[in-house]
CSV table of C-alpha atoms and ligand atoms in Angstrom, one decimal:
chain,number,residue,atom,x,y,z
Y,190,MET,CA,88.0,93.3,107.1
Y,191,LYS,CA,85.8,90.9,105.1
Y,192,VAL,CA,87.4,88.4,102.9
Y,193,ILE,CA,85.4,87.0,100.0
Y,194,VAL,CA,87.0,84.0,98.2
Y,195,CYS,CA,85.7,83.5,94.7
Y,196,LYS,CA,86.2,80.5,92.4
Y,197,ASP,CA,87.8,82.6,89.6
Y,198,TYR,CA,88.5,86.0,88.1
Y,199,GLU,CA,85.0,86.2,86.7
Y,200,GLU,CA,83.3,85.7,90.0
Y,201,MET,CA,85.8,88.1,91.7
Y,202,SER,CA,84.8,90.8,89.2
Y,203,TRP,CA,81.0,90.1,89.8
Y,204,GLN,CA,81.4,90.3,93.5
Y,205,ALA,CA,83.3,93.6,93.4
Y,206,LEU,CA,80.7,95.0,91.0
Y,207,GLU,CA,77.9,94.0,93.4
Y,208,ILE,CA,79.5,95.9,96.3
Y,209,ILE,CA,80.0,99.0,94.1
Y,210,LYS,CA,76.4,98.7,92.9
Y,211,GLN,CA,75.0,98.5,96.4
Y,212,GLU,CA,76.9,101.7,97.4
Y,213,LEU,CA,75.7,103.6,94.4
Y,214,LEU,CA,72.2,102.5,95.1
Y,215,LYS,CA,72.4,103.9,98.6
Y,216,ARG,CA,74.2,107.1,97.6
Y,217,PRO,CA,73.6,107.9,93.9
Y,218,ASP,CA,75.4,111.2,94.2
Y,219,SER,CA,78.6,109.8,95.7
Y,220,LEU,CA,82.2,109.8,94.7
Y,221,VAL,CA,83.8,106.6,93.4
Y,222,SER,CA,87.4,105.8,92.5
Y,223,PHE,CA,88.7,103.1,90.3
Y,224,PRO,CA,92.3,102.1,89.5
Y,225,GLY,CA,94.1,101.2,86.3
Y,226,GLY,CA,95.9,97.9,85.9
Y,227,ASP,CA,95.1,94.3,84.9
Y,228,THR,CA,93.0,93.3,87.9
Y,229,PRO,CA,90.1,95.8,87.6
Y,230,LEU,CA,89.4,95.2,83.9
Y,231,GLY,CA,86.7,92.6,84.5
Y,232,THR,CA,85.0,94.7,87.2
Y,233,ILE,CA,85.1,97.8,85.0
Y,234,LYS,CA,83.7,95.9,82.0
Y,235,LYS,CA,80.8,94.7,84.1
Y,236,PHE,CA,80.3,98.2,85.6
Y,237,VAL,CA,80.0,99.6,82.0
Y,238,SER,CA,77.4,96.9,81.1
Y,239,ALA,CA,75.4,97.6,84.2
Y,240,VAL,CA,75.4,101.3,83.6
Y,241,ASN,CA,74.6,101.0,79.9
Y,242,CYS,CA,71.6,98.7,80.6
Y,243,GLY,CA,70.3,101.0,83.4
Y,244,ASP,CA,71.1,98.8,86.3
Y,245,ILE,CA,73.5,101.4,87.8
Y,246,LYS,CA,72.8,105.1,87.5
Y,247,ILE,CA,75.8,107.4,87.4
Y,248,ASP,CA,74.3,110.7,86.4
Y,249,ARG,CA,74.6,112.1,89.9
Y,250,ALA,CA,77.8,110.2,90.8
Y,251,LYS,CA,81.4,111.6,90.6
Y,252,PHE,CA,84.5,109.8,89.6
Y,253,VAL,CA,88.1,110.3,90.5
Y,254,SER,CA,91.1,108.2,89.3
Y,255,LEU,CA,93.3,106.5,91.8
Y,256,ASP,CA,96.8,107.1,90.4
Y,257,GLU,CA,99.0,107.8,87.4
Y,258,TRP,CA,102.6,107.4,86.2
Y,259,VAL,CA,104.2,110.9,86.3
Y,260,GLY,CA,105.2,111.7,82.7
Y,261,LEU,CA,102.5,109.7,80.9
Y,262,GLY,CA,99.6,111.3,79.2
Y,263,LYS,CA,96.3,110.0,77.9
Y,264,GLU,CA,97.7,109.0,74.5
Y,265,VAL,CA,100.2,106.6,76.0
Y,266,TYR,CA,99.2,103.0,76.1
Y,267,GLY,CA,99.7,101.8,79.6
Y,268,SER,CA,98.9,105.1,81.3
Y,269,CYS,CA,96.0,104.9,83.8
Y,270,GLN,CA,94.2,107.6,81.8
Y,271,TYR,CA,94.5,105.6,78.6
Y,272,PHE,CA,93.2,102.5,80.4
Y,273,LEU,CA,90.3,104.3,81.9
Y,274,ASN,CA,89.4,106.1,78.7
Y,275,GLU,CA,89.4,102.8,76.7
Y,276,SER,CA,87.8,100.5,79.3
Y,277,LEU,CA,85.4,102.9,81.1
Y,278,PHE,CA,84.7,106.3,79.5
Y,279,LYS,CA,84.5,105.4,75.8
Y,280,PRO,CA,82.2,102.4,76.2
Y,281,LEU,CA,79.9,104.2,78.7
Y,282,LYS,CA,76.7,105.5,77.2
Y,283,TYR,CA,76.1,107.8,80.1
Y,284,SER,CA,78.4,110.3,81.9
Y,285,PHE,CA,79.3,110.8,85.5
Y,286,ALA,CA,78.2,114.2,86.9
Y,287,GLU,CA,81.8,115.2,87.5
Y,288,THR,CA,85.1,113.4,86.8
Y,289,PHE,CA,88.8,114.0,87.7
Y,290,ILE,CA,91.3,111.9,85.8
Y,291,ILE,CA,94.9,112.6,86.8
Y,292,ASN,CA,97.0,113.8,83.9
Y,293,GLY,CA,100.4,112.4,84.5
Y,294,ALA,CA,101.8,114.6,81.7
Y,295,ALA,CA,100.6,117.9,83.2
Y,296,ASP,CA,103.1,120.7,82.8
Y,297,ASP,CA,102.8,121.5,86.4
Y,298,ILE,CA,102.4,118.2,88.2
Y,299,GLU,CA,102.2,119.9,91.6
Y,300,GLN,CA,99.2,121.9,90.4
Y,301,GLU,CA,97.7,118.6,89.2
Y,302,ARG,CA,98.3,117.0,92.6
Y,303,GLU,CA,96.6,120.0,94.3
Y,304,ALA,CA,93.6,119.9,91.9
Y,305,HIS,CA,93.1,116.1,92.6
Y,306,GLU,CA,93.2,116.6,96.3
Y,307,LYS,CA,90.8,119.5,96.1
Y,308,PHE,CA,88.4,117.4,93.9
Y,309,VAL,CA,88.4,114.7,96.6
Y,310,GLU,CA,87.9,117.3,99.3
Y,311,LYS,CA,84.9,118.9,97.4
Y,312,TYR,CA,83.0,115.7,96.6
Y,313,GLY,CA,84.4,113.3,99.1
Y,314,PRO,CA,84.9,111.4,101.2
Y,315,ILE,CA,85.0,108.7,98.6
Y,316,ALA,CA,82.1,106.3,98.8
Y,317,VAL,CA,83.7,103.3,97.1
Y,318,SER,CA,87.5,103.0,96.6
Y,319,LEU,CA,88.3,100.1,94.3
Y,320,LEU,CA,91.9,99.0,94.6
Y,321,GLY,CA,94.3,96.4,93.2
Y,322,ILE,CA,97.3,95.4,95.3
Y,323,GLY,CA,100.9,95.4,94.1
Y,324,LEU,CA,103.5,92.7,94.7
Y,325,ASN,CA,105.1,95.0,97.4
Y,326,GLY,CA,101.7,95.6,99.0
Y,327,HIS,CA,101.2,99.0,97.4
Y,328,ILE,CA,97.7,100.4,96.9
Y,329,GLY,CA,97.7,103.0,94.2
Y,330,PHE,CA,101.3,104.4,94.4
Y,331,ASN,CA,101.3,104.3,98.1
Y,332,GLU,CA,104.6,102.4,98.0
Y,333,ASP,CA,106.3,100.5,100.9
Y,334,GLY,CA,107.5,103.1,103.5
Y,335,VAL,CA,104.6,105.5,102.7
Y,336,ASP,CA,103.4,107.9,105.3
Y,337,PHE,CA,99.9,106.8,106.2
Y,338,SER,CA,98.8,110.4,107.0
Y,339,LEU,CA,99.2,111.6,103.4
Y,340,ASN,CA,96.5,112.7,101.0
Y,341,THR,CA,97.2,113.0,97.2
Y,342,HIS,CA,101.0,113.0,96.7
Y,343,ILE,CA,103.8,112.5,94.3
Y,344,THR,CA,106.2,109.7,95.2
Y,345,PRO,CA,109.2,107.9,93.9
Y,346,LEU,CA,108.4,104.5,92.4
Y,347,SER,CA,109.6,101.5,94.5
Y,348,GLU,CA,112.2,99.1,93.0
Y,349,LYS,CA,109.4,96.4,92.9
Y,350,THR,CA,107.1,98.7,90.9
Y,351,LYS,CA,109.9,99.5,88.5
Y,352,GLU,CA,110.6,95.8,88.0
Y,353,VAL,CA,107.0,95.0,87.1
Y,354,MET,CA,106.0,98.1,85.2
Y,355,GLY,CA,107.3,96.7,81.9
Y,356,LYS,CA,104.1,94.6,81.7
Y,357,TYR,CA,102.0,97.8,81.2
Y,358,PHE,CA,104.1,99.5,78.5
Y,359,ASN,CA,107.3,99.7,76.7
Y,360,THR,CA,110.1,100.4,79.1
Y,361,GLU,CA,111.4,103.1,76.9
Y,362,HIS,CA,109.5,105.4,79.2
Y,363,LYS,CA,112.0,106.3,81.9
Y,364,LEU,CA,109.6,106.7,84.8
Y,365,THR,CA,110.6,107.6,88.3
Y,366,HIS,CA,107.5,108.8,90.1
Y,367,GLY,CA,103.8,108.2,90.6
Y,368,ILE,CA,101.0,110.4,91.7
Y,369,THR,CA,98.4,108.9,93.9
Y,370,LEU,CA,95.4,109.2,96.2
Y,371,GLY,CA,96.9,109.0,99.7
Y,372,ILE,CA,96.2,106.4,102.4
Y,373,ASN,CA,94.4,109.1,104.5
Y,374,GLN,CA,91.8,109.6,101.7
Y,375,ILE,CA,91.5,105.8,101.2
Y,376,MET,CA,91.0,105.2,104.9
Y,377,GLU,CA,88.2,107.9,104.9
Y,378,ALA,CA,86.4,106.0,102.1
Y,379,ASN,CA,83.1,104.5,103.2
Y,380,VAL,CA,83.9,101.2,101.5
Y,381,VAL,CA,87.2,99.9,100.3
Y,382,ILE,CA,87.4,97.0,97.9
Y,383,VAL,CA,90.7,95.3,97.2
Y,384,ILE,CA,90.6,92.8,94.3
Y,385,ALA,CA,93.4,90.3,93.6
Y,386,ASN,CA,93.7,87.2,91.5
Y,387,GLY,CA,96.5,84.8,90.7
Y,388,SER,CA,99.0,82.8,92.8
Y,389,HIS,CA,101.6,85.5,92.4
Y,390,LYS,CA,99.5,87.7,94.7
Y,391,ALA,CA,99.0,85.0,97.4
Y,392,GLN,CA,102.0,85.9,99.5
Y,393,ILE,CA,101.4,89.7,99.6
Y,394,VAL,CA,97.6,89.1,100.2
Y,395,ARG,CA,98.5,87.0,103.3
Y,396,GLU,CA,100.9,89.7,104.5
Y,397,ALA,CA,98.3,92.4,104.0
Y,398,LEU,CA,95.5,90.5,105.7
Y,399,GLN,CA,97.3,88.5,108.4
Y,400,GLY,CA,100.7,90.2,108.9
Y,401,GLU,CA,101.4,93.2,111.2
Y,402,VAL,CA,100.1,96.6,110.2
Y,403,THR,CA,103.1,98.3,108.8
Y,404,ASN,CA,104.0,100.8,106.2
Y,405,ARG,CA,106.4,98.2,104.8
Y,406,VAL,CA,103.2,96.6,103.5
Y,407,PRO,CA,100.9,99.6,102.7
Y,408,ALA,CA,97.7,97.5,102.2
Y,409,SER,CA,98.0,96.2,105.8
Y,410,ILE,CA,96.6,99.5,107.1
Y,411,LEU,CA,93.3,98.3,105.7
Y,412,GLN,CA,93.1,95.9,108.6
Y,413,ASN,CA,92.1,99.1,110.5
Y,414,HIS,CA,89.4,100.1,108.0
Y,415,PRO,CA,85.8,99.6,109.3
Y,416,ASN,CA,84.4,98.6,106.0
Y,417,CYS,CA,87.0,96.9,103.8
Y,418,TYR,CA,86.5,93.9,101.5
Y,419,PHE,CA,89.2,91.7,100.1
Y,420,VAL,CA,87.7,90.0,97.1
Y,421,LEU,CA,90.0,87.3,95.9
Y,422,ASP,CA,90.1,84.4,93.5
Y,423,GLN,CA,91.1,81.0,95.0
Y,424,THR,CA,94.7,81.2,94.0
Y,425,ALA,CA,95.2,84.7,95.5
Y,426,ALA,CA,93.6,83.4,98.7
Y,427,SER,CA,95.7,80.2,98.8
Y,428,ASN,CA,98.1,81.3,101.5
Y,429,LEU,CA,95.4,82.4,104.0
K,699,PGA,P1,97.7,94.8,88.6
K,699,PGA,O1,98.4,95.9,89.5
K,699,PGA,O2,96.3,94.9,88.8
K,699,PGA,O3,98.2,95.1,87.2
K,699,PGA,O4,98.2,93.4,89.1
K,699,PGA,C1,98.1,96.0,90.8
K,699,PGA,C2,98.9,97.1,91.4
K,699,PGA,O5,100.1,97.1,91.2
K,699,PGA,O6,98.3,97.9,92.1
């Protein structure tokens, strides 16, 4: 595990972008996975600029989304699909060779799960998996108590996730489940990047990096990943 402590959010976003860029330079036809959420916005904006000015080429690369709220479609502000469309796909001047964005509003969510898993199987293993970390240590919707051997799965939201989800959208959406890339697929990724900023993340970052490896803190499994970066701003790193 490599820990990179940055002076602020801006530098954290640059550092994460640089790692993504190096991977795509080495393997231009590889599969990348980005999350939704507040944390990745800076990295994604910089990724878009780098692609649009020709610094990063994506015409042979593939993209798969990390997770989604079950029940939310692309038109719903706060869905991961909405976030990725607005922050990544619309501003990009070029297209990935193939993409799979989870549709949380699919009529048959089990079929959607299977299709996501098949896509990762076909184009994977993932070259770069960019992740945020939740206050309970979740990565994607791999919630506390997750089975580390799972691939793409549908899972009940943890109490902590339900507490904080109001920051993404109106809580009129009665959400109970998430769909997510599994820990097994994340552990098979060539490079994993966890980005975190803000003092509210300091405690869980410490537990993930320096606590025991346990499914009570899902991100702690990354201590066993051979090529994982935690890219943190100073405040998120303040308990290390
Ligand atoms: P955030 O979410 O980037 O909005 O803080 C992280 C997460 O819960 O995975």
